[in-house]
Amino acid sequence: MDIEVRFFATLREGRGKKVYLDYEEGIDSYNIIRLFKIKEEDVAILLINGRNGELNTKLSKGDIVSIFPPVGGG
Amino acid sequence: MYGYVGKILRINLKERVANVEALDLEVAKKFIGGRGLGTKMLMEEVDPKIDALSPENKLIVVSGPLTGTPTPTGGRYMVVTKSPLTGTVASSNSGGYWGAELKFAGYDGIIIEEKADSPVYVNIEDDKVEIKDASNLWGKVVSETTDLLEKEYGGKVKVLTIGPAGEKLSRIAAIMNDKDRAAGRSGVGAVMGSKNLKAITVRGSNRKAKVKEPDKLKQVFSRSIKKIRDNGVTGQGLPTYGTAVLVNVINESGVHPTNNFQDGFFGNADDISGETLAEKYLVKKEACYRCPIVCGRYCKVDDIEGGGPEYETIWAYGSDCGVNDLGEIIKANYWCNELGLDTISAGATLAAAMELYQKGYIKDEEVDGPPLEFGNAHAVMEWTKKMGLREGLGDKFAEGSYRLAEMYGAPELSMSVKKQELPAYDPRGIQGQGLQYATSNRGGCHVRGYLISPEILGLPEKLDRFSLEGKPTWVKIFQDLTAVIDSLGLCLFTSFALGVEDYADLYNAVCGTDHTAQSILQAGDRIWNIEKLFNLESGLDSSDDTLPKRLLEEPIPEGPSKGWITKLDEMLPKYYEERGWDEKGVPTEEKLVELGLLMKTKA
Ligand code: SF4
């Protein structure tokens, strides 16, 4: 339970709200996207511990990854 | 005449007369319409120093050149007046169907002067304009007033009205149209109430706007619609979840103000999110006039149903009050719409009241309603009613958070700029948005420049939200572009998908203007500057371009934005420079000449 992945909006369909994963050496956010079969173009915002992450950001133990499709409003 | 219809209706409520005047097309084009043209008229007709609730103030309701035309979201109108909340120029925008109907009746705008000696409403059917007795409507809530007027004039009439909050001169009262659409901010409803004007009904028969270049418009229209449909936010995010989809992303970034901005992260955010709204309460989706985005929600809980709630409302009544019961938030939103209150200011004022109670300023013996504790879901609905009706302690809340906190000797507990409550983004973790809040011409507001778009949502490009680099330039461009969109009569949400060239092309095709991206942005700059001139003449100065002390001095205590404050001092001088203003934030003569706005101002 070393990495927490949170899904939002339409990305929750079939995936639920959050999933915990075991940490593996060298894992990055792209591995996560692949693992959950999320298309790259559906990822509009990717936060790691609430800060901007990139698709190739290496993850550390205890990280929280939040994945959003395009959202907006005001 | 194209786009514009060429007529302004002037109504004097004291004399009970209505006259039609020709629109000065040259002036209209210089200030585009809507917000820009309304401010130009206000500047010419009203001394900025007057008391906003005196008969000398005027209520200007004005459409844009694209209102009522076949452009995407072309249905908006603007209420421009001096604000009783901020003392600045107020321009509050609303969608729905009323704005387009005003155009169909043959008017670009209405100027309402003086005060009626007893409650009245105005009925407009093309050339027929009547000022009628409203004693049977006075005191009634928005839906009942609307129903009665629809019964009188038939279901096709469009109704704009105030609720009891506006009648009772609440400084956070809204003007409502089509029941649940609001020109919400800056207390414009109180100005209408101060004139004893309950409602304006309108019906127009000329439903086809004149377009200068119909073929070109078809092209630009298809291109714009395609962009709107293809864009993830306008084509997917907003239609699916409405604005409430923001709750989670703003909270996950640690900038979701909680308990009156004491925290930036709300542990129960998912309970009040757009996802939960869709799952539990959504009945249907609603669109404004000619809108392909359809962000409006219509929700039901227990025996209450109605339009909304929007993200800002959910935040103000939710995390800002520590409340995680979305059902109660929907009820509070319903009562805001019925009583005619601005949901942002109303919720945020309750949050300030809760902190005043928490810190011992408001004493138990004064609390003649549910306990004012953060997290008390039942309290937010009950206090909204008391606020809108000015009952008991609610009478003080109706003045807005700044005056409320000032009454208790603690104005610093009002999370406001220029006395207007800040919306749902903690600027300590979003530096550009902080600068935008501080410099907004109508005080605490996110829709004068939505820096959330680049700083959080990554649109049109992703900026580092903690960096100060380039932010003054971004703020200026966003403020100027927003002024353009507001003045054209379009919805700001189109800007997630459309760029400045699209707006110039839409305007050119409809009105035959020859704007480039650069020249239309300059018109936005001009509008921003005339608003600034109004504010300066009303007595505001650069000391008002600031944020609540908490946001400048107390770091966010927890969450992903922990440790940050807004570094306003480092950005403000650069912003003034970017605007071509002096170090005191006063437009230089050179700048005013450049914009064709040379007027005398106080240094
Ligand atoms: S995007 Fe929403 S607020 Fe804007 S015009 Fe469409 S429905 Fe109305």
PDB file of C-alpha atoms in Angstrom, chain A residues 6 8-10 12-13 17 44-45 47 49-54 64 66 68-74, chain B residues 232-233 237-238 241 243 245-246 248-249 252-253 270 275 312 425 446 450 457 462 465-466 493 496 560:
ATOM      1  CA  ARG A   6      -6.953   8.676  -7.077  1.00  0.00           C
ATOM      2  CA  PHE A   8     -11.695  11.715 -10.792  1.00  0.00           C
ATOM      3  CA  ALA A   9     -14.692  12.581 -12.953  1.00  0.00           C
ATOM      4  CA  THR A  10     -15.164  10.199 -15.898  1.00  0.00           C
ATOM      5  CA  ARG A  12     -13.786   6.771 -12.140  1.00  0.00           C
ATOM      6  CA  GLU A  13     -15.898   4.698 -14.507  1.00  0.00           C
ATOM      7  CA  LYS A  17     -12.316   6.390  -6.607  1.00  0.00           C
ATOM      8  CA  ALA A  44      -5.467  16.520 -18.536  1.00  0.00           C
ATOM      9  CA  ILE A  45      -4.110  17.030 -15.045  1.00  0.00           C
ATOM     10  CA  LEU A  47      -0.855  15.678  -9.661  1.00  0.00           C
ATOM     11  CA  ASN A  49       1.148  14.935  -3.885  1.00  0.00           C
ATOM     12  CA  GLY A  50      -0.895  17.872  -5.124  1.00  0.00           C
ATOM     13  CA  ARG A  51       1.877  19.267  -7.327  1.00  0.00           C
ATOM     14  CA  ASN A  52       2.116  19.198 -11.103  1.00  0.00           C
ATOM     15  CA  GLY A  53       3.490  15.892 -12.300  1.00  0.00           C
ATOM     16  CA  GLU A  54       4.609  14.780 -15.733  1.00  0.00           C
ATOM     17  CA  ILE A  64      -0.373  10.164  -3.959  1.00  0.00           C
ATOM     18  CA  SER A  66      -4.331  12.184  -8.670  1.00  0.00           C
ATOM     19  CA  PHE A  68      -8.073  14.111 -13.897  1.00  0.00           C
ATOM     20  CA  PRO A  69      -9.606  14.233 -17.357  1.00  0.00           C
ATOM     21  CA  PRO A  70     -10.184  17.761 -18.720  1.00  0.00           C
ATOM     22  CA  VAL A  71     -12.093  19.744 -16.094  1.00  0.00           C
ATOM     23  CA  GLY A  72     -12.915  23.392 -15.800  1.00  0.00           C
ATOM     24  CA  GLY A  73     -15.500  25.853 -14.649  1.00  0.00           C
ATOM     25  CA  GLY A  74     -15.452  28.910 -12.496  1.00  0.00           C
TER      26      GLY A  74
ATOM     27  CA  GLY B 232     -12.019  18.633 -23.180  1.00  0.00           C
ATOM     28  CA  VAL B 233     -13.376  21.234 -20.780  1.00  0.00           C
ATOM     29  CA  GLY B 237     -15.942  18.285 -18.380  1.00  0.00           C
ATOM     30  CA  LEU B 238     -18.520  21.084 -18.084  1.00  0.00           C
ATOM     31  CA  TYR B 241     -20.432  17.517 -14.348  1.00  0.00           C
ATOM     32  CA  THR B 243     -18.748  23.673 -12.709  1.00  0.00           C
ATOM     33  CA  VAL B 245     -16.279  19.232 -11.260  1.00  0.00           C
ATOM     34  CA  LEU B 246     -13.689  21.669  -9.884  1.00  0.00           C
ATOM     35  CA  ASN B 248     -11.743  17.811  -6.347  1.00  0.00           C
ATOM     36  CA  VAL B 249      -9.032  19.301  -8.524  1.00  0.00           C
ATOM     37  CA  GLU B 252      -6.271  18.062  -4.419  1.00  0.00           C
ATOM     38  CA  SER B 253      -4.057  21.074  -5.164  1.00  0.00           C
ATOM     39  CA  ASP B 270     -15.506  14.303  -2.317  1.00  0.00           C
ATOM     40  CA  GLU B 275     -19.171  13.559  -9.047  1.00  0.00           C
ATOM     41  CA  GLU B 312     -18.507  28.560  -6.174  1.00  0.00           C
ATOM     42  CA  TYR B 425      -9.471  29.515  -4.758  1.00  0.00           C
ATOM     43  CA  HIS B 446     -12.394  35.186 -10.102  1.00  0.00           C
ATOM     44  CA  TYR B 450      -9.429  33.368 -14.415  1.00  0.00           C
ATOM     45  CA  LEU B 457      -5.987  23.479 -15.242  1.00  0.00           C
ATOM     46  CA  LYS B 462       0.552  24.996 -17.887  1.00  0.00           C
ATOM     47  CA  ARG B 465       1.335  28.107  -9.814  1.00  0.00           C
ATOM     48  CA  PHE B 466       3.925  29.032  -7.199  1.00  0.00           C
ATOM     49  CA  PHE B 493     -16.583  29.692 -20.400  1.00  0.00           C
ATOM     50  CA  PHE B 496     -11.494  27.476 -22.446  1.00  0.00           C
ATOM     51  CA  PRO B 560      -0.216  20.317  -0.921  1.00  0.00           C
TER      52      PRO B 560
END
